[in-house]
Amino acid sequence: MDARTERTAVPLAVDLDGTLIATDLLWESLFLLLRQRPLCLFLLPFWLLGGKARLKCEIAERVEIDAGGLPYRQKLLNQLAEDRAAGRHIVLATAAPRKFAEAIARHLGVFDAVISSEPGRNMASRVKRDALIEAFGDGGFDYAGNSRADIAVFDAARTALVVAPDGAAARWHARNGGELIEGDKPSLRTYVKMLRAHQWLKNALIFVPMILSHEYFNSDMFIPAVLAFISFSAAASAIYILNDFFDLSLDRRHPTKRNRPFASGVLSIPFGFVAMIGLLAISVGIAFLLPPLYGMVLAAYLVATTAYSLAIKRMLLLDVLMLAGLYTVRILAGSAATGSGVSFWLLAFSVFFFLSLALVKRYVELRGTSLQAGERIAGRGYRIEDQEVISQAGMASAFSSAMVLALYIQSSAVRELYSMPWLIWPLCPIVLYITIRIWVLARRDEMHDDPIVFIISDWRSQLVGAFGAFLLFYAGT
């Protein structure tokens, strides 16, 4: 009997979370439940009092998972398909609730049986080991697992298949051997993507009140502005992580978002949760070094962005109004941190300007879909036929921002701040150039899905923006 025949003659039990899939269904289903039914948050402690198995089953009763969209370990799947073709008996042995396990088994079609958690029985570690020994005998099966909880099962199996092991499972493999299938290793770029560090560029808006107050070299304002920038960046990254948790299933259906660290399974949800708490601690800790008003603005930002992630992002038009408001909140945060005032004109300009850019984001999403008339974008409140209305509203907002700027230039406030106010008139065509060009590129399908990042990284926008900044500086000297 050759080695392959000998191997396939022995049943193979396969773990699910972290082994067959590069994620954990308990965490996934929990965030899916909270997205769909936020009030269930208050039921979680009562379910947990009944044990982990009850918690899993209660969540599973209320949500449906997309078995076809999960991040499967392709190398392991290929091996399972080969073994199944050779006649091997393969069992899905998982601590996930039966509803989820059977949905995945049906989707893959490589399992002969399912052993899973039931109410009152969490099929993990020694419980799983005992169930497999009862079914196949001690040493009468091979087992594929990945974590510390699987070590008890490894010890009872004939041979272990260690998949993408955690530290404890890796140490077990080093001592006892067995086959190893390594998972994708996160790189520095993975963590940068998790933080969405490129989005920190938006927080440069915090410096706007200080700059417009002509306090460029005032350390009493510059240092608080830098601290506020760091605080807001940490808070934004924490919210982006939370948003990724709620959008896992939606991101996996997107051509590019499916490669995000949590959607792809390269980073685990528990790791992301710890990182999120750490980032929030950094943000709030810095806020204590700044004026109390900044802390209030930060708190409002956190509440608003959480509400956006949970519900508002799926509401027609309210989502773009919220995005425009969140950009403006960054300006208010800069004002609160530095003590420099913000005028009605600045806030009015910001609302219209950023509303136009928020509408660009939705327009680009609509352009990038292959939906039919009447169908909505997944996770959004828009349909394909809304493109024209969105673009008209976006262009109108762009011109409104330029109009507000023109009225501001003619106001008495400008004559008090600038010795040569006529030098700032070119800012109006500069704003129109930047916004209208973005809309032209969006209609050509040449637009990045985040226009703020595009403006900051595009050399033409940088050039005209630098020219406008020079005019502002020179007009005030």
Tab-separated table of C-alpha atoms in Angstrom:
chain	number	residue	atom	x	y	z
A	1	MET	CA	0.000	0.000	0.000
A	2	ASP	CA	1.553	3.331	-1.073
A	3	ALA	CA	1.638	6.374	1.179
A	4	ARG	CA	-1.328	8.100	-0.484
A	5	THR	CA	-3.511	5.000	-0.320
A	6	GLU	CA	-2.552	4.497	3.308
A	7	ARG	CA	-3.421	8.118	4.092
A	8	THR	CA	-6.795	8.120	2.357
A	9	ALA	CA	-7.785	4.889	4.087
A	10	VAL	CA	-7.942	6.771	7.391
A	11	PRO	CA	-10.807	9.260	8.007
A	12	LEU	CA	-9.843	12.934	8.108
A	13	ALA	CA	-11.499	15.380	10.515
A	14	VAL	CA	-11.147	19.041	9.573
A	15	ASP	CA	-11.531	22.028	11.879
A	16	LEU	CA	-13.326	25.082	10.503
A	17	ASP	CA	-12.359	28.393	12.157
A	18	GLY	CA	-8.781	29.337	11.303
A	19	THR	CA	-8.197	26.029	9.521
A	20	LEU	CA	-10.615	25.562	6.648
A	21	ILE	CA	-11.382	29.280	6.629
A	22	ALA	CA	-9.044	32.137	7.519
A	23	THR	CA	-11.497	33.714	9.943
A	24	ASP	CA	-13.645	32.955	12.998
A	25	LEU	CA	-17.388	32.539	12.444
A	26	LEU	CA	-18.296	33.512	16.000
A	27	TRP	CA	-16.781	36.977	15.555
A	28	GLU	CA	-18.098	37.292	11.990
A	29	SER	CA	-21.651	36.335	12.934
A	30	LEU	CA	-21.518	38.586	16.018
A	31	PHE	CA	-20.739	41.703	13.981
A	32	LEU	CA	-23.257	40.658	11.339
A	33	LEU	CA	-25.902	40.396	14.066
A	34	LEU	CA	-25.012	43.794	15.543
A	35	ARG	CA	-25.169	45.373	12.092
A	36	GLN	CA	-28.623	43.946	11.441
A	37	ARG	CA	-30.022	44.081	14.982
A	38	PRO	CA	-27.987	46.487	17.143
A	39	LEU	CA	-30.276	46.063	20.167
A	40	CYS	CA	-29.174	42.424	20.442
A	41	LEU	CA	-26.028	43.824	22.046
A	42	PHE	CA	-27.954	43.895	25.332
A	43	LEU	CA	-28.891	40.204	25.017
A	44	LEU	CA	-25.322	38.975	24.575
A	45	PRO	CA	-24.454	38.842	28.327
A	46	PHE	CA	-27.555	36.730	29.044
A	47	TRP	CA	-26.749	34.319	26.216
A	48	LEU	CA	-23.173	34.036	27.414
A	49	LEU	CA	-24.367	33.097	30.898
A	50	GLY	CA	-25.744	29.933	29.295
A	51	GLY	CA	-22.300	29.029	27.958
A	52	LYS	CA	-20.382	29.675	24.770
A	53	ALA	CA	-22.373	27.043	22.858
A	54	ARG	CA	-25.637	28.832	23.625
A	55	LEU	CA	-24.143	32.173	22.562
A	56	LYS	CA	-23.107	30.702	19.204
A	57	CYS	CA	-26.459	29.044	18.586
A	58	GLU	CA	-28.489	32.113	19.574
A	59	ILE	CA	-26.497	34.245	17.124
A	60	ALA	CA	-26.768	31.607	14.393
A	61	GLU	CA	-30.573	31.556	14.727
A	62	ARG	CA	-30.699	35.242	13.841
A	63	VAL	CA	-28.223	35.628	10.976
A	64	GLU	CA	-27.330	33.957	7.689
A	65	ILE	CA	-23.735	33.572	6.527
A	66	ASP	CA	-22.575	33.686	2.931
A	67	ALA	CA	-20.833	30.306	2.681
A	68	GLY	CA	-19.579	31.100	-0.806
A	69	GLY	CA	-17.887	34.336	0.220
A	70	LEU	CA	-15.755	33.103	3.124
A	71	PRO	CA	-11.919	33.219	2.873
A	72	TYR	CA	-11.132	29.521	2.422
A	73	ARG	CA	-7.632	28.046	2.682
A	74	GLN	CA	-7.198	27.090	-0.955
A	75	LYS	CA	-4.263	24.725	-0.414
A	76	LEU	CA	-6.249	22.733	2.123
A	77	LEU	CA	-9.331	22.745	-0.105
A	78	ASN	CA	-7.289	21.334	-2.991
A	79	GLN	CA	-5.993	18.539	-0.778
A	80	LEU	CA	-9.491	17.754	0.476
A	81	ALA	CA	-10.786	17.553	-3.091
A	82	GLU	CA	-7.993	15.127	-4.034
A	83	ASP	CA	-8.589	12.954	-0.962
A	84	ARG	CA	-12.335	12.922	-1.544
A	85	ALA	CA	-11.775	11.852	-5.163
A	86	ALA	CA	-9.605	9.008	-3.835
A	87	GLY	CA	-12.487	7.864	-1.641
A	88	ARG	CA	-11.401	9.264	1.715
A	89	HIS	CA	-14.003	9.766	4.447
A	90	ILE	CA	-13.841	13.459	5.423
A	91	VAL	CA	-15.626	15.017	8.393
A	92	LEU	CA	-16.088	18.690	9.224
A	93	ALA	CA	-15.450	18.791	12.985
A	94	THR	CA	-16.038	22.308	14.287
A	95	ALA	CA	-17.081	24.314	17.312
A	96	ALA	CA	-19.252	26.439	15.015
A	97	PRO	CA	-23.033	25.970	15.324
A	98	ARG	CA	-24.614	23.274	13.159
A	99	LYS	CA	-26.481	25.771	10.979
A	100	PHE	CA	-23.231	27.365	9.798
A	101	ALA	CA	-21.299	24.094	9.555
A	102	GLU	CA	-23.925	22.434	7.392
A	103	ALA	CA	-24.206	25.484	5.124
A	104	ILE	CA	-20.443	25.355	4.494
A	105	ALA	CA	-20.473	21.560	4.026
A	106	ARG	CA	-23.253	21.876	1.424
A	107	HIS	CA	-21.390	24.628	-0.380
A	108	LEU	CA	-18.074	22.766	-0.599
A	109	GLY	CA	-19.432	19.286	-1.202
A	110	VAL	CA	-16.348	17.470	0.133
A	111	PHE	CA	-17.600	16.376	3.566
A	112	ASP	CA	-19.329	13.108	4.393
A	113	ALA	CA	-20.440	14.188	7.867
A	114	VAL	CA	-20.590	17.190	10.178
A	115	ILE	CA	-19.733	17.301	13.879
A	116	SER	CA	-20.601	20.690	15.354
A	117	SER	CA	-21.727	22.604	18.410
A	118	GLU	CA	-25.265	22.208	19.714
A	119	PRO	CA	-27.018	24.151	22.494
A	120	GLY	CA	-25.315	23.088	25.721
A	121	ARG	CA	-22.377	21.390	23.973
A	122	ASN	CA	-19.449	23.426	22.632
A	123	MET	CA	-17.627	21.123	20.215
A	124	ALA	CA	-14.102	22.348	20.978
A	125	SER	CA	-10.858	20.916	22.344
A	126	ARG	CA	-11.475	17.846	24.568
A	127	VAL	CA	-15.185	17.671	23.719
A	128	LYS	CA	-14.292	17.445	20.041
A	129	ARG	CA	-11.553	14.922	20.815
A	130	ASP	CA	-13.970	12.665	22.690
A	131	ALA	CA	-16.540	12.863	19.887
A	132	LEU	CA	-13.937	11.872	17.279
A	133	ILE	CA	-12.596	9.030	19.431
A	134	GLU	CA	-16.152	7.767	19.886
A	135	ALA	CA	-16.681	7.841	16.110
A	136	PHE	CA	-13.328	6.503	14.891
A	137	GLY	CA	-11.372	5.233	17.900
A	138	ASP	CA	-8.222	6.585	19.555
A	139	GLY	CA	-5.671	7.147	16.784
A	140	GLY	CA	-8.208	6.087	14.174
A	141	PHE	CA	-8.386	9.414	12.371
A	142	ASP	CA	-6.230	12.241	11.047
A	143	TYR	CA	-7.005	15.780	12.112
A	144	ALA	CA	-6.497	19.209	10.509
A	145	GLY	CA	-6.408	22.091	12.978
A	146	ASN	CA	-4.632	25.327	13.708
A	147	SER	CA	-4.832	26.492	17.325
A	148	ARG	CA	-4.161	25.792	20.976
A	149	ALA	CA	-7.703	24.402	21.297
A	150	ASP	CA	-6.803	21.719	18.734
A	151	ILE	CA	-3.794	20.332	20.624
A	152	ALA	CA	-5.931	17.862	22.597
A	153	VAL	CA	-7.302	16.537	19.294
A	154	PHE	CA	-3.821	16.392	17.715
A	155	ASP	CA	-2.706	14.161	20.595
A	156	ALA	CA	-5.527	11.697	19.916
A	157	ALA	CA	-5.147	11.656	16.126
A	158	ARG	CA	-2.989	9.308	14.089
A	159	THR	CA	-1.449	12.214	12.173
A	160	ALA	CA	-1.868	15.965	12.459
A	161	LEU	CA	-2.296	18.374	9.586
A	162	VAL	CA	-1.357	21.742	11.114
A	163	VAL	CA	-2.776	24.638	9.063
A	164	ALA	CA	-1.661	28.258	9.511
A	165	PRO	CA	-0.806	27.527	13.150
A	166	ASP	CA	-0.964	29.938	16.047
A	167	GLY	CA	1.999	30.013	18.445
A	168	ALA	CA	0.867	27.049	20.565
A	169	ALA	CA	0.009	24.873	17.559
A	170	ALA	CA	3.319	25.777	15.897
A	171	ARG	CA	5.232	24.670	19.000
A	172	TRP	CA	3.255	21.409	19.077
A	173	HIS	CA	4.156	20.784	15.427
A	174	ALA	CA	7.840	21.501	16.104
A	175	ARG	CA	7.835	18.808	18.835
A	176	ASN	CA	5.568	16.189	17.278
A	177	GLY	CA	5.810	16.681	13.521
A	178	GLY	CA	2.960	16.083	11.091
A	179	GLU	CA	2.130	17.878	7.875
A	180	LEU	CA	2.225	21.671	7.819
A	181	ILE	CA	0.296	24.072	5.588
A	182	GLU	CA	1.379	27.633	6.270
A	183	GLY	CA	-1.017	30.557	5.965
A	184	ASP	CA	-0.452	34.003	4.546
A	185	LYS	CA	1.918	36.036	6.710
A	186	PRO	CA	1.005	39.670	7.400
A	187	SER	CA	3.592	42.204	6.308
A	188	LEU	CA	4.150	45.810	7.330
A	189	ARG	CA	1.955	46.798	4.393
A	190	THR	CA	-0.850	44.652	5.845
A	191	TYR	CA	-0.847	46.629	9.080
A	192	VAL	CA	-0.678	49.933	7.191
A	193	LYS	CA	-3.732	48.828	5.183
A	194	MET	CA	-5.499	47.884	8.399
A	195	LEU	CA	-4.918	51.406	9.767
A	196	ARG	CA	-5.840	53.003	6.402
A	197	ALA	CA	-2.861	55.291	6.977
A	198	HIS	CA	-3.444	57.054	3.650
A	199	GLN	CA	-6.755	58.304	5.049
A	200	TRP	CA	-4.858	60.240	7.716
A	201	LEU	CA	-4.248	62.858	5.037
A	202	LYS	CA	-7.851	63.979	5.554
A	203	ASN	CA	-6.951	65.028	9.077
A	204	ALA	CA	-4.722	67.771	7.677
A	205	LEU	CA	-7.971	69.764	7.802
A	206	ILE	CA	-7.258	70.169	11.524
A	207	PHE	CA	-4.550	72.681	10.621
A	208	VAL	CA	-6.910	74.855	8.535
A	209	PRO	CA	-8.176	77.139	11.368
A	210	MET	CA	-4.604	77.829	12.529
A	211	ILE	CA	-3.458	78.581	8.984
A	212	LEU	CA	-6.381	80.871	8.204
A	213	SER	CA	-5.689	82.722	11.454
A	214	HIS	CA	-2.153	83.397	10.142
A	215	GLU	CA	-0.632	81.675	13.191
A	216	TYR	CA	1.753	79.501	11.145
A	217	PHE	CA	4.702	79.878	13.503
A	218	ASN	CA	2.846	80.011	16.805
A	219	SER	CA	4.062	76.973	18.768
A	220	ASP	CA	1.204	77.377	21.244
A	221	MET	CA	-1.118	76.520	18.364
A	222	PHE	CA	1.088	74.275	16.236
A	223	ILE	CA	1.841	71.703	18.947
A	224	PRO	CA	-1.838	71.266	19.942
A	225	ALA	CA	-2.712	70.979	16.248
A	226	VAL	CA	-0.145	68.189	15.801
A	227	LEU	CA	-1.469	66.395	18.889
A	228	ALA	CA	-5.029	66.726	17.593
A	229	PHE	CA	-3.901	65.339	14.216
A	230	ILE	CA	-2.407	62.265	15.913
A	231	SER	CA	-5.471	61.841	18.117
A	232	PHE	CA	-7.894	62.108	15.209
A	233	SER	CA	-5.803	59.756	13.058
A	234	ALA	CA	-5.817	57.100	15.795
A	235	ALA	CA	-9.574	57.518	16.265
A	236	ALA	CA	-10.191	57.338	12.510
A	237	SER	CA	-8.139	54.123	12.189
A	238	ALA	CA	-10.092	52.574	15.078
A	239	ILE	CA	-13.380	53.388	13.365
A	240	TYR	CA	-12.090	52.065	10.029
A	241	ILE	CA	-11.322	48.747	11.750
A	242	LEU	CA	-14.815	48.666	13.262
A	243	ASN	CA	-16.288	49.498	9.869
A	244	ASP	CA	-14.328	46.616	8.320
A	245	PHE	CA	-15.824	44.240	10.895
A	246	PHE	CA	-19.359	45.260	9.996
A	247	ASP	CA	-18.690	45.118	6.243
A	248	LEU	CA	-16.861	41.776	5.987
A	249	SER	CA	-19.474	40.082	3.802
A	250	LEU	CA	-19.946	43.188	1.634
A	251	ASP	CA	-16.195	43.725	1.176
A	252	ARG	CA	-15.743	40.138	-0.031
A	253	ARG	CA	-18.123	40.828	-2.898
A	254	HIS	CA	-16.148	43.919	-3.950
A	255	PRO	CA	-13.362	43.505	-6.571
A	256	THR	CA	-10.732	45.408	-4.529
A	257	LYS	CA	-12.085	45.577	-0.970
A	258	ARG	CA	-12.027	41.772	-0.799
A	259	ASN	CA	-8.230	42.090	-0.318
A	260	ARG	CA	-8.531	44.110	2.886
A	261	PRO	CA	-6.738	42.447	5.826
A	262	PHE	CA	-9.854	41.281	7.693
A	263	ALA	CA	-11.975	40.413	4.668
A	264	SER	CA	-9.163	38.236	3.280
A	265	GLY	CA	-8.428	36.687	6.678
A	266	VAL	CA	-4.768	37.724	6.726
A	267	LEU	CA	-5.429	39.457	10.059
A	268	SER	CA	-7.774	37.960	12.639
A	269	ILE	CA	-10.775	39.782	14.038
A	270	PRO	CA	-9.576	39.394	17.671
A	271	PHE	CA	-6.271	41.032	16.707
A	272	GLY	CA	-8.144	43.863	15.037
A	273	PHE	CA	-10.398	44.288	18.052
A	274	VAL	CA	-7.384	44.663	20.368
A	275	ALA	CA	-5.781	47.099	17.913
A	276	MET	CA	-9.012	49.120	17.804
A	277	ILE	CA	-9.138	49.407	21.601
A	278	GLY	CA	-5.461	50.425	21.674
A	279	LEU	CA	-6.005	53.125	19.045
A	280	LEU	CA	-9.005	54.508	20.917
A	281	ALA	CA	-6.925	54.604	24.117
A	282	ILE	CA	-4.208	56.600	22.312
A	283	SER	CA	-6.775	59.005	20.857
A	284	VAL	CA	-8.576	59.615	24.150
A	285	GLY	CA	-5.298	59.817	26.088
A	286	ILE	CA	-4.056	62.605	23.816
A	287	ALA	CA	-7.422	64.359	24.122
A	288	PHE	CA	-6.770	64.803	27.850
A	289	LEU	CA	-3.728	66.906	26.908
A	290	LEU	CA	-5.891	69.293	24.889
A	291	PRO	CA	-8.708	71.693	25.807
A	292	PRO	CA	-11.970	70.063	26.985
A	293	LEU	CA	-13.788	71.404	23.925
A	294	TYR	CA	-11.561	69.239	21.715
A	295	GLY	CA	-12.604	66.179	23.729
A	296	MET	CA	-16.251	67.030	23.093
A	297	VAL	CA	-15.638	67.338	19.352
A	298	LEU	CA	-13.739	64.026	19.350
A	299	ALA	CA	-16.592	62.328	21.235
A	300	ALA	CA	-19.105	63.686	18.715
A	301	TYR	CA	-16.912	62.403	15.872
A	302	LEU	CA	-16.717	58.904	17.404
A	303	VAL	CA	-20.480	58.750	17.943
A	304	ALA	CA	-21.214	60.028	14.434
A	305	THR	CA	-18.773	57.681	12.692
A	306	THR	CA	-20.046	54.688	14.666
A	307	ALA	CA	-23.620	55.584	13.705
A	308	TYR	CA	-22.437	55.937	10.111
A	309	SER	CA	-20.853	52.464	10.169
A	310	LEU	CA	-23.893	50.844	11.805
A	311	ALA	CA	-26.710	52.385	9.820
A	312	ILE	CA	-26.342	55.776	8.121
A	313	LYS	CA	-24.014	54.564	5.347
A	314	ARG	CA	-26.948	52.530	3.999
A	315	MET	CA	-29.364	55.504	3.946
A	316	LEU	CA	-30.010	57.407	0.738
A	317	LEU	CA	-28.445	60.925	0.799
A	318	LEU	CA	-28.095	60.935	4.581
A	319	ASP	CA	-24.814	59.109	4.108
A	320	VAL	CA	-23.227	61.817	1.936
A	321	LEU	CA	-24.533	64.569	4.205
A	322	MET	CA	-22.933	62.772	7.142
A	323	LEU	CA	-19.630	62.400	5.242
A	324	ALA	CA	-19.615	66.118	4.435
A	325	GLY	CA	-20.303	66.862	8.088
A	326	LEU	CA	-17.483	64.578	9.252
A	327	TYR	CA	-15.002	66.462	7.084
A	328	THR	CA	-16.217	69.701	8.600
A	329	VAL	CA	-15.902	68.246	12.108
A	330	ARG	CA	-12.155	67.935	11.497
A	331	ILE	CA	-11.996	71.701	11.023
A	332	LEU	CA	-13.949	72.188	14.240
A	333	ALA	CA	-11.506	69.850	16.006
A	334	GLY	CA	-8.604	71.998	14.833
A	335	SER	CA	-10.338	75.095	16.101
A	336	ALA	CA	-11.064	73.481	19.472
A	337	ALA	CA	-7.492	72.207	19.876
A	338	THR	CA	-5.748	75.457	18.962
A	339	GLY	CA	-8.243	78.000	20.247
A	340	SER	CA	-8.440	79.678	16.851
A	341	GLY	CA	-11.914	80.598	15.726
A	342	VAL	CA	-13.849	79.352	12.720
A	343	SER	CA	-16.106	81.621	10.735
A	344	PHE	CA	-19.534	80.997	9.264
A	345	TRP	CA	-17.938	81.380	5.838
A	346	LEU	CA	-15.404	78.600	6.413
A	347	LEU	CA	-18.055	76.187	7.680
A	348	ALA	CA	-20.441	76.974	4.820
A	349	PHE	CA	-17.685	76.533	2.247
A	350	SER	CA	-16.615	73.249	3.858
A	351	VAL	CA	-20.110	71.767	3.841
A	352	PHE	CA	-20.689	72.431	0.120
A	353	PHE	CA	-17.150	71.530	-0.964
A	354	PHE	CA	-17.052	68.236	0.927
A	355	LEU	CA	-20.624	67.360	-0.028
A	356	SER	CA	-19.514	67.524	-3.651
A	357	LEU	CA	-16.607	65.175	-2.916
A	358	ALA	CA	-18.823	62.790	-0.930
A	359	LEU	CA	-21.201	62.623	-3.874
A	360	VAL	CA	-18.241	61.769	-6.114
A	361	LYS	CA	-17.607	58.691	-3.959
A	362	ARG	CA	-21.157	57.453	-4.477
A	363	TYR	CA	-21.099	58.313	-8.164
A	364	VAL	CA	-17.898	56.294	-8.673
A	365	GLU	CA	-19.448	53.335	-6.832
A	366	LEU	CA	-22.490	53.495	-9.104
A	367	ARG	CA	-20.302	53.707	-12.226
A	368	GLY	CA	-18.333	50.679	-11.091
A	369	THR	CA	-21.298	48.339	-10.706
A	370	SER	CA	-22.876	45.978	-13.211
A	371	LEU	CA	-26.321	46.186	-11.624
A	372	GLN	CA	-29.548	46.325	-13.555
A	373	ALA	CA	-32.109	49.121	-13.243
A	374	GLY	CA	-33.962	48.884	-9.942
A	375	GLU	CA	-31.166	47.061	-8.101
A	376	ARG	CA	-29.377	48.697	-5.187
A	377	ILE	CA	-25.643	48.648	-4.486
A	378	ALA	CA	-24.901	46.163	-1.726
A	379	GLY	CA	-24.874	48.006	1.591
A	380	ARG	CA	-25.936	51.328	0.048
A	381	GLY	CA	-29.192	53.143	-0.556
A	382	TYR	CA	-28.506	53.934	-4.231
A	383	ARG	CA	-29.654	52.392	-7.491
A	384	ILE	CA	-27.930	52.465	-10.862
A	385	GLU	CA	-30.423	54.996	-12.246
A	386	ASP	CA	-29.430	57.525	-9.564
A	387	GLN	CA	-26.168	58.398	-11.343
A	388	GLU	CA	-27.442	61.494	-13.116
A	389	VAL	CA	-29.090	62.986	-10.014
A	390	ILE	CA	-25.956	62.336	-7.963
A	391	SER	CA	-23.691	64.000	-10.531
A	392	GLN	CA	-26.000	67.024	-10.859
A	393	ALA	CA	-26.126	67.456	-7.071
A	394	GLY	CA	-22.336	67.089	-6.887
A	395	MET	CA	-21.698	69.728	-9.538
A	396	ALA	CA	-24.212	72.075	-7.916
A	397	SER	CA	-22.439	71.649	-4.563
A	398	ALA	CA	-19.093	72.404	-6.211
A	399	PHE	CA	-20.390	75.674	-7.672
A	400	SER	CA	-22.075	76.534	-4.364
A	401	SER	CA	-18.747	76.217	-2.553
A	402	ALA	CA	-17.146	78.573	-5.072
A	403	MET	CA	-20.041	81.022	-4.614
A	404	VAL	CA	-19.620	80.983	-0.819
A	405	LEU	CA	-15.910	81.637	-1.288
A	406	ALA	CA	-16.631	84.576	-3.613
A	407	LEU	CA	-19.040	86.113	-1.115
A	408	TYR	CA	-16.471	85.640	1.630
A	409	ILE	CA	-13.790	87.414	-0.383
A	410	GLN	CA	-16.101	90.423	-0.690
A	411	SER	CA	-16.944	90.468	3.025
A	412	SER	CA	-15.573	92.831	5.650
A	413	ALA	CA	-13.869	89.884	7.408
A	414	VAL	CA	-11.416	89.545	4.532
A	415	ARG	CA	-10.500	93.211	4.579
A	416	GLU	CA	-9.629	92.872	8.271
A	417	LEU	CA	-7.408	89.803	7.765
A	418	TYR	CA	-5.739	90.557	4.412
A	419	SER	CA	-3.934	93.666	3.306
A	420	MET	CA	-4.397	92.733	-0.385
A	421	PRO	CA	-7.751	90.874	-0.551
A	422	TRP	CA	-7.876	91.111	-4.357
A	423	LEU	CA	-5.076	88.511	-4.450
A	424	ILE	CA	-7.402	85.822	-3.127
A	425	TRP	CA	-9.872	86.058	-6.006
A	426	PRO	CA	-8.049	83.331	-8.006
A	427	LEU	CA	-9.091	80.883	-5.242
A	428	CYS	CA	-12.563	80.728	-6.812
A	429	PRO	CA	-11.414	79.359	-10.195
A	430	ILE	CA	-8.914	77.125	-8.360
A	431	VAL	CA	-11.742	75.506	-6.353
A	432	LEU	CA	-13.802	75.092	-9.516
A	433	TYR	CA	-10.849	73.615	-11.383
A	434	ILE	CA	-10.211	71.007	-8.676
A	435	THR	CA	-13.843	69.955	-8.223
A	436	ILE	CA	-14.958	70.029	-11.865
A	437	ARG	CA	-11.824	68.105	-12.918
A	438	ILE	CA	-12.649	65.430	-10.352
A	439	TRP	CA	-16.147	65.106	-11.783
A	440	VAL	CA	-14.813	64.928	-15.335
A	441	LEU	CA	-12.422	62.141	-14.332
A	442	ALA	CA	-15.230	60.362	-12.499
A	443	ARG	CA	-17.347	60.403	-15.653
A	444	ARG	CA	-14.367	59.014	-17.570
A	445	ASP	CA	-14.012	56.199	-14.984
A	446	GLU	CA	-10.534	57.505	-14.152
A	447	MET	CA	-11.303	58.616	-10.612
A	448	HIS	CA	-9.978	57.065	-7.392
A	449	ASP	CA	-12.873	56.115	-5.123
A	450	ASP	CA	-11.701	58.573	-2.447
A	451	PRO	CA	-11.510	62.106	-3.883
A	452	ILE	CA	-9.815	63.622	-0.815
A	453	VAL	CA	-6.886	61.246	-1.156
A	454	PHE	CA	-6.904	61.914	-4.896
A	455	ILE	CA	-6.632	65.684	-4.387
A	456	ILE	CA	-3.736	65.291	-1.970
A	457	SER	CA	-1.845	62.839	-4.204
A	458	ASP	CA	-2.599	64.354	-7.638
A	459	TRP	CA	0.217	66.621	-8.836
A	460	ARG	CA	-2.088	69.003	-10.722
A	461	SER	CA	-4.261	69.503	-7.656
A	462	GLN	CA	-1.123	69.911	-5.572
A	463	LEU	CA	0.191	72.573	-7.950
A	464	VAL	CA	-2.935	74.724	-8.034
A	465	GLY	CA	-3.461	74.167	-4.303
A	466	ALA	CA	0.068	75.342	-3.567
A	467	PHE	CA	-0.523	78.397	-5.757
A	468	GLY	CA	-3.714	79.182	-3.816
A	469	ALA	CA	-1.885	78.768	-0.500
A	470	PHE	CA	0.838	81.149	-1.702
A	471	LEU	CA	-1.775	83.744	-2.632
A	472	LEU	CA	-3.399	83.436	0.809
A	473	PHE	CA	-0.034	83.830	2.524
A	474	TYR	CA	1.129	86.741	0.387
A	475	ALA	CA	-2.232	88.545	0.587
A	476	GLY	CA	-1.966	88.597	4.360
A	477	THR	CA	1.612	89.907	4.627
